Amino acid sequence: MSLTNALPVDAAKAAKSASHTLATLPTSARNDALTAIHVALSQSKEEILAANARDLTAATKAAEDGKLSLSIVSRLDLGKKGKWEDMLKGILDVRELEDPVTLRTRLDEGLDLERVSCPIGVLLIIFEARPEVIANIASLAIKSGNAAILKGGKESTESFVAISRVISAALEATVVPNTAIQLVTTRDVIPQLLALDQYIDLVIPRGSNELVRYIKSSTKIPVLGHADGICSIYLEHTADPEMAVRVIVDSKTSYPAACNSVETLLVETASLETLLPPVAEALLAKGVSLRCDASSKKALTAKLSLHSSVILQDADESDFDTEHLSLTLAIKTVSTVTEAISHINIHGSHHTDAIITSSSPLAEQFMSSVDSAGVFWNTSTRMADGMRFGFGTEVGISTNKIHARGPVGLEGLMIYKYKIRGGGQITAEYGEGSGQRSFKHEKLLF
């Protein structure tokens, strides 16, 4: 991995060249590189967290001055409980993933077709905060055989420079070209990078919806990602009360700034006086601000204590189209699962949505009808995560309707190549005529 202040076109050319080398390396060589990165980062924890602390100090001051959002400050903290450990574990998990072979077919005797995964080429990752992205991307890119150019936000400069130097030193002892993973330090180069479609094959933005929308509107290069994480949970009247509390509280409070945190709670009318009050009490106890429509506020005011009911807020329509990224939850009443599905498909962001119910038919209807990358039954929206899915780690979550949707791990960074191994066969041999051969199309084991 190299820190570079080269011209964007030079960095992209170097990445393209390195991608050709990286794609031909055996799996063992790529795995050795991931081991080296893991060891080096483990040994440099103190140095990296010290750099991250400097970023946090500056970001906290910027937030106090109104120049930076608190959600970005939260995402920046690499010392948050479990975050460092998850980053390191993700590298090892990626190392252990198998290179996928997705199809093998015997076309005829001595003529076998195989579909294998191969790298996309050169990835451009543009991110805000989230210093762990560097380790995530480096490990997934190397494992998948892709080169990557990373451009981080200024709020995480100290962190990503420290991490990149450690990774660069680790790669020096491997056969992976250092230019395969480049961190661009030059300022104001994003427009130039986005114009280099002859060298860069895929852009992956990690950051605010403003960043993602800007990138999608500013490049001819395919963009993989999502602009918003407006996730909803539908609370149906047959749900187990204790389960409802556990799932909804976790979905909102375990990491409010995450894109898979729930932002809207859709409550069936029949649940207003039974299931909603204990859920609301638990959320209020965690410091969550509840923005309620008229029906849910009326039901809660009648059931909650005066102290709790007076802090309920009135929701307006914009609350149901907002990714709050904080301890704020909008509550809306719906009469049926069909109405809940309609609301989600119109107002949601096609990221992750869930239903809490004991009815299997309703759950299956919900999961089939909601047009989102993740649709869950009786579990937290926070489960939408590459590590939790067993992908090792992820480069982000895609809501695109392409091959990579949901948490994007190793498979999402690869495309297909078809190989045929034959013995001189030609197309003229095959057909319906006399003496011609027929294709067998027999499925083979991987």
GROMACS .gro file of C-alpha atoms in nm, residues 139-356:
model
  218
  139SER     CA    1  -0.797  -0.709   0.269
  140LEU     CA    2  -1.096  -0.758   0.037
  141ALA     CA    3  -0.916  -0.604  -0.261
  142ILE     CA    4  -0.607  -0.819  -0.219
  143LYS     CA    5  -0.809  -1.136  -0.162
  144SER     CA    6  -1.029  -1.069  -0.467
  145GLY     CA    7  -0.736  -0.966  -0.687
  146ASN     CA    8  -0.850  -0.606  -0.735
  147ALA     CA    9  -0.633  -0.297  -0.712
  148ALA     CA   10  -0.779  -0.010  -0.510
  149ILE     CA   11  -0.738   0.365  -0.486
  150LEU     CA   12  -0.861   0.513  -0.158
  151LYS     CA   13  -0.948   0.876  -0.094
  152GLY     CA   14  -1.040   0.955   0.265
  153GLY     CA   15  -1.206   1.254   0.422
  154LYS     CA   16  -0.997   1.517   0.596
  155GLU     CA   17  -1.157   1.436   0.933
  156SER     CA   18  -0.975   1.099   0.943
  157THR     CA   19  -0.640   1.205   0.796
  158GLU     CA   20  -0.423   1.115   1.096
  159SER     CA   21  -0.586   0.773   1.127
  160PHE     CA   22  -0.571   0.666   0.767
  161VAL     CA   23  -0.215   0.786   0.718
  162ALA     CA   24  -0.104   0.583   1.021
  163ILE     CA   25  -0.291   0.271   0.904
  164SER     CA   26  -0.170   0.301   0.546
  165ARG     CA   27   0.193   0.331   0.652
  166VAL     CA   28   0.164   0.012   0.856
  167ILE     CA   29  -0.003  -0.176   0.570
  168SER     CA   30   0.252  -0.044   0.321
  169ALA     CA   31   0.542  -0.170   0.532
  170ALA     CA   32   0.373  -0.509   0.568
  171LEU     CA   33   0.322  -0.546   0.192
  172GLU     CA   34   0.689  -0.471   0.124
  173ALA     CA   35   0.769  -0.821   0.251
  174THR     CA   36   0.515  -0.986   0.015
  175VAL     CA   37   0.477  -1.029  -0.361
  176VAL     CA   38   0.174  -0.799  -0.373
  177PRO     CA   39   0.269  -0.476  -0.556
  178ASN     CA   40   0.261  -0.177  -0.324
  179THR     CA   41   0.077   0.022  -0.590
  180ALA     CA   42  -0.208  -0.231  -0.579
  181ILE     CA   43  -0.349  -0.038  -0.282
  182GLN     CA   44  -0.296   0.339  -0.295
  183LEU     CA   45  -0.410   0.607  -0.055
  184VAL     CA   46  -0.434   0.939  -0.235
  185THR     CA   47  -0.339   1.228  -0.008
  186THR     CA   48  -0.370   1.506  -0.266
  187ARG     CA   49  -0.657   1.740  -0.186
  188ASP     CA   50  -0.951   1.815  -0.414
  189VAL     CA   51  -0.887   1.531  -0.660
  190ILE     CA   52  -1.222   1.353  -0.645
  191PRO     CA   53  -1.358   1.516  -0.967
  192GLN     CA   54  -1.041   1.416  -1.154
  193LEU     CA   55  -1.054   1.058  -1.025
  194LEU     CA   56  -1.420   1.026  -1.121
  195ALA     CA   57  -1.331   1.116  -1.482
  196LEU     CA   58  -1.082   0.830  -1.524
  197ASP     CA   59  -1.322   0.566  -1.652
  198GLN     CA   60  -1.054   0.424  -1.883
  199TYR     CA   61  -0.857   0.307  -1.577
  200ILE     CA   62  -1.107   0.279  -1.290
  201ASP     CA   63  -1.373   0.009  -1.311
  202LEU     CA   64  -1.593   0.066  -1.004
  203VAL     CA   65  -1.650   0.346  -0.752
  204ILE     CA   66  -1.755   0.262  -0.396
  205PRO     CA   67  -1.853   0.563  -0.181
  206ARG     CA   68  -1.872   0.528   0.197
  207GLY     CA   69  -2.021   0.833   0.365
  208SER     CA   70  -2.311   1.075   0.377
  209ASN     CA   71  -2.600   1.069   0.134
  210GLU     CA   72  -2.472   1.399  -0.005
  211LEU     CA   73  -2.138   1.235  -0.091
  212VAL     CA   74  -2.301   0.933  -0.253
  213ARG     CA   75  -2.547   1.140  -0.457
  214TYR     CA   76  -2.267   1.369  -0.573
  215ILE     CA   77  -2.056   1.076  -0.691
  216LYS     CA   78  -2.345   0.905  -0.869
  217SER     CA   79  -2.419   1.224  -1.063
  218SER     CA   80  -2.055   1.302  -1.144
  219THR     CA   81  -1.909   0.994  -1.313
  220LYS     CA   82  -1.955   0.748  -1.598
  221ILE     CA   83  -1.791   0.477  -1.386
  222PRO     CA   84  -2.038   0.231  -1.227
  223VAL     CA   85  -2.110   0.322  -0.863
  224LEU     CA   86  -2.183   0.063  -0.595
  225GLY     CA   87  -2.344   0.182  -0.274
  226HIS     CA   88  -2.644   0.343  -0.114
  227ALA     CA   89  -2.736   0.704  -0.050
  228ASP     CA   90  -2.955   0.654   0.258
  229GLY     CA   91  -3.024   0.399   0.529
  230ILE     CA   92  -3.391   0.465   0.604
  231CYS     CA   93  -3.468   0.130   0.766
  232SER     CA   94  -3.812   0.040   0.904
  233ILE     CA   95  -3.956  -0.220   1.139
  234TYR     CA   96  -4.321  -0.327   1.119
  235LEU     CA   97  -4.465  -0.426   1.460
  236GLU     CA   98  -4.756  -0.665   1.402
  237HIS     CA   99  -5.004  -0.744   1.680
  238THR     CA  100  -4.910  -1.114   1.720
  239ALA     CA  101  -4.546  -1.032   1.799
  240ASP     CA  102  -4.398  -1.161   2.124
  241PRO     CA  103  -4.381  -0.853   2.353
  242GLU     CA  104  -4.040  -0.930   2.501
  243MET     CA  105  -3.896  -1.003   2.158
  244ALA     CA  106  -4.037  -0.679   2.022
  245VAL     CA  107  -3.864  -0.477   2.291
  246ARG     CA  108  -3.529  -0.656   2.244
  247VAL     CA  109  -3.525  -0.632   1.867
  248ILE     CA  110  -3.640  -0.271   1.836
  249VAL     CA  111  -3.413  -0.139   2.112
  250ASP     CA  112  -3.112  -0.312   1.956
  251SER     CA  113  -3.204  -0.188   1.608
  252LYS     CA  114  -3.213   0.173   1.729
  253THR     CA  115  -2.960   0.204   2.009
  254SER     CA  116  -2.670  -0.037   1.949
  255TYR     CA  117  -2.515   0.204   1.696
  256PRO     CA  118  -2.752   0.491   1.603
  257ALA     CA  119  -2.512   0.640   1.346
  258ALA     CA  120  -2.500   0.317   1.144
  259CYS     CA  121  -2.679   0.291   0.810
  260ASN     CA  122  -2.860  -0.023   0.931
  261SER     CA  123  -3.007   0.145   1.239
  262VAL     CA  124  -3.388   0.157   1.234
  263GLU     CA  125  -3.532   0.503   1.163
  264THR     CA  126  -3.907   0.433   1.136
  265LEU     CA  127  -4.128   0.208   1.349
  266LEU     CA  128  -4.452   0.112   1.174
  267VAL     CA  129  -4.707  -0.002   1.431
  268GLU     CA  130  -5.019  -0.198   1.344
  269THR     CA  131  -5.331  -0.035   1.488
  270ALA     CA  132  -5.403  -0.346   1.696
  271SER     CA  133  -5.058  -0.311   1.860
  272LEU     CA  134  -5.094   0.049   1.975
  273GLU     CA  135  -5.223  -0.019   2.325
  274THR     CA  136  -5.049  -0.353   2.386
  275LEU     CA  137  -4.707  -0.384   2.224
  276LEU     CA  138  -4.611  -0.023   2.164
  277PRO     CA  139  -4.610   0.109   2.526
  278PRO     CA  140  -4.340  -0.130   2.660
  279VAL     CA  141  -4.134  -0.073   2.346
  280ALA     CA  142  -4.164   0.303   2.391
  281GLU     CA  143  -4.073   0.284   2.761
  282ALA     CA  144  -3.759   0.085   2.679
  283LEU     CA  145  -3.658   0.327   2.405
  284LEU     CA  146  -3.716   0.633   2.623
  285ALA     CA  147  -3.505   0.473   2.896
  286LYS     CA  148  -3.221   0.455   2.643
  287GLY     CA  149  -3.255   0.824   2.562
  288VAL     CA  150  -3.436   0.783   2.231
  289SER     CA  151  -3.652   1.074   2.111
  290LEU     CA  152  -3.984   0.943   1.981
  291ARG     CA  153  -4.155   1.138   1.703
  292CYS     CA  154  -4.510   1.003   1.693
  293ASP     CA  155  -4.801   1.038   1.455
  294ALA     CA  156  -5.136   1.133   1.612
  295SER     CA  157  -5.261   0.778   1.673
  296SER     CA  158  -4.943   0.646   1.833
  297LYS     CA  159  -4.901   0.957   2.048
  298LYS     CA  160  -5.260   0.930   2.172
  299ALA     CA  161  -5.214   0.562   2.264
  300LEU     CA  162  -4.883   0.625   2.440
  301THR     CA  163  -5.010   0.929   2.629
  302ALA     CA  164  -5.289   0.713   2.772
  303LYS     CA  165  -5.054   0.432   2.876
  304LEU     CA  166  -4.726   0.592   2.980
  305SER     CA  167  -4.646   0.787   3.292
  306LEU     CA  168  -4.683   1.164   3.279
  307HIS     CA  169  -4.304   1.200   3.286
  308SER     CA  170  -4.270   0.979   2.978
  309SER     CA  171  -4.568   1.108   2.783
  310VAL     CA  172  -4.472   1.475   2.806
  311ILE     CA  173  -4.144   1.415   2.622
  312LEU     CA  174  -4.312   1.254   2.321
  313GLN     CA  175  -4.277   1.465   2.008
  314ASP     CA  176  -4.511   1.519   1.715
  315ALA     CA  177  -4.391   1.371   1.388
  316ASP     CA  178  -4.425   1.551   1.058
  317GLU     CA  179  -4.419   1.384   0.718
  318SER     CA  180  -4.051   1.459   0.662
  319ASP     CA  181  -3.959   1.243   0.963
  320PHE     CA  182  -4.061   0.932   0.766
  321ASP     CA  183  -3.822   1.023   0.485
  322THR     CA  184  -3.524   1.102   0.708
  323GLU     CA  185  -3.215   0.905   0.802
  324HIS     CA  186  -3.171   1.050   1.151
  325LEU     CA  187  -2.840   0.875   1.235
  326SER     CA  188  -2.906   0.956   1.600
  327LEU     CA  189  -3.122   0.850   1.895
  328THR     CA  190  -3.437   0.960   1.713
  329LEU     CA  191  -3.716   0.728   1.596
  330ALA     CA  192  -4.025   0.815   1.393
  331ILE     CA  193  -4.342   0.615   1.477
  332LYS     CA  194  -4.629   0.575   1.231
  333THR     CA  195  -4.954   0.380   1.261
  334VAL     CA  196  -5.062   0.145   0.981
  335SER     CA  197  -5.369  -0.076   0.961
  336THR     CA  198  -5.235  -0.377   0.770
  337VAL     CA  199  -4.916  -0.545   0.652
  338THR     CA  200  -5.005  -0.429   0.300
  339GLU     CA  201  -5.003  -0.067   0.416
  340ALA     CA  202  -4.669  -0.123   0.592
  341ILE     CA  203  -4.518  -0.272   0.276
  342SER     CA  204  -4.647   0.017   0.066
  343HIS     CA  205  -4.503   0.273   0.307
  344ILE     CA  206  -4.161   0.106   0.308
  345ASN     CA  207  -4.143   0.074  -0.071
  346ILE     CA  208  -4.232   0.443  -0.113
  347HIS     CA  209  -4.050   0.607   0.180
  348GLY     CA  210  -3.769   0.362   0.255
  349SER     CA  211  -3.427   0.349   0.094
  350HIS     CA  212  -3.432  -0.021  -0.007
  351HIS     CA  213  -3.161  -0.094   0.249
  352THR     CA  214  -3.289  -0.318   0.532
  353ASP     CA  215  -3.639  -0.358   0.675
  354ALA     CA  216  -3.788  -0.601   0.927
  355ILE     CA  217  -4.117  -0.741   1.054
  356ILE     CA  218  -4.184  -0.862   1.409
   0.00000   0.00000   0.00000
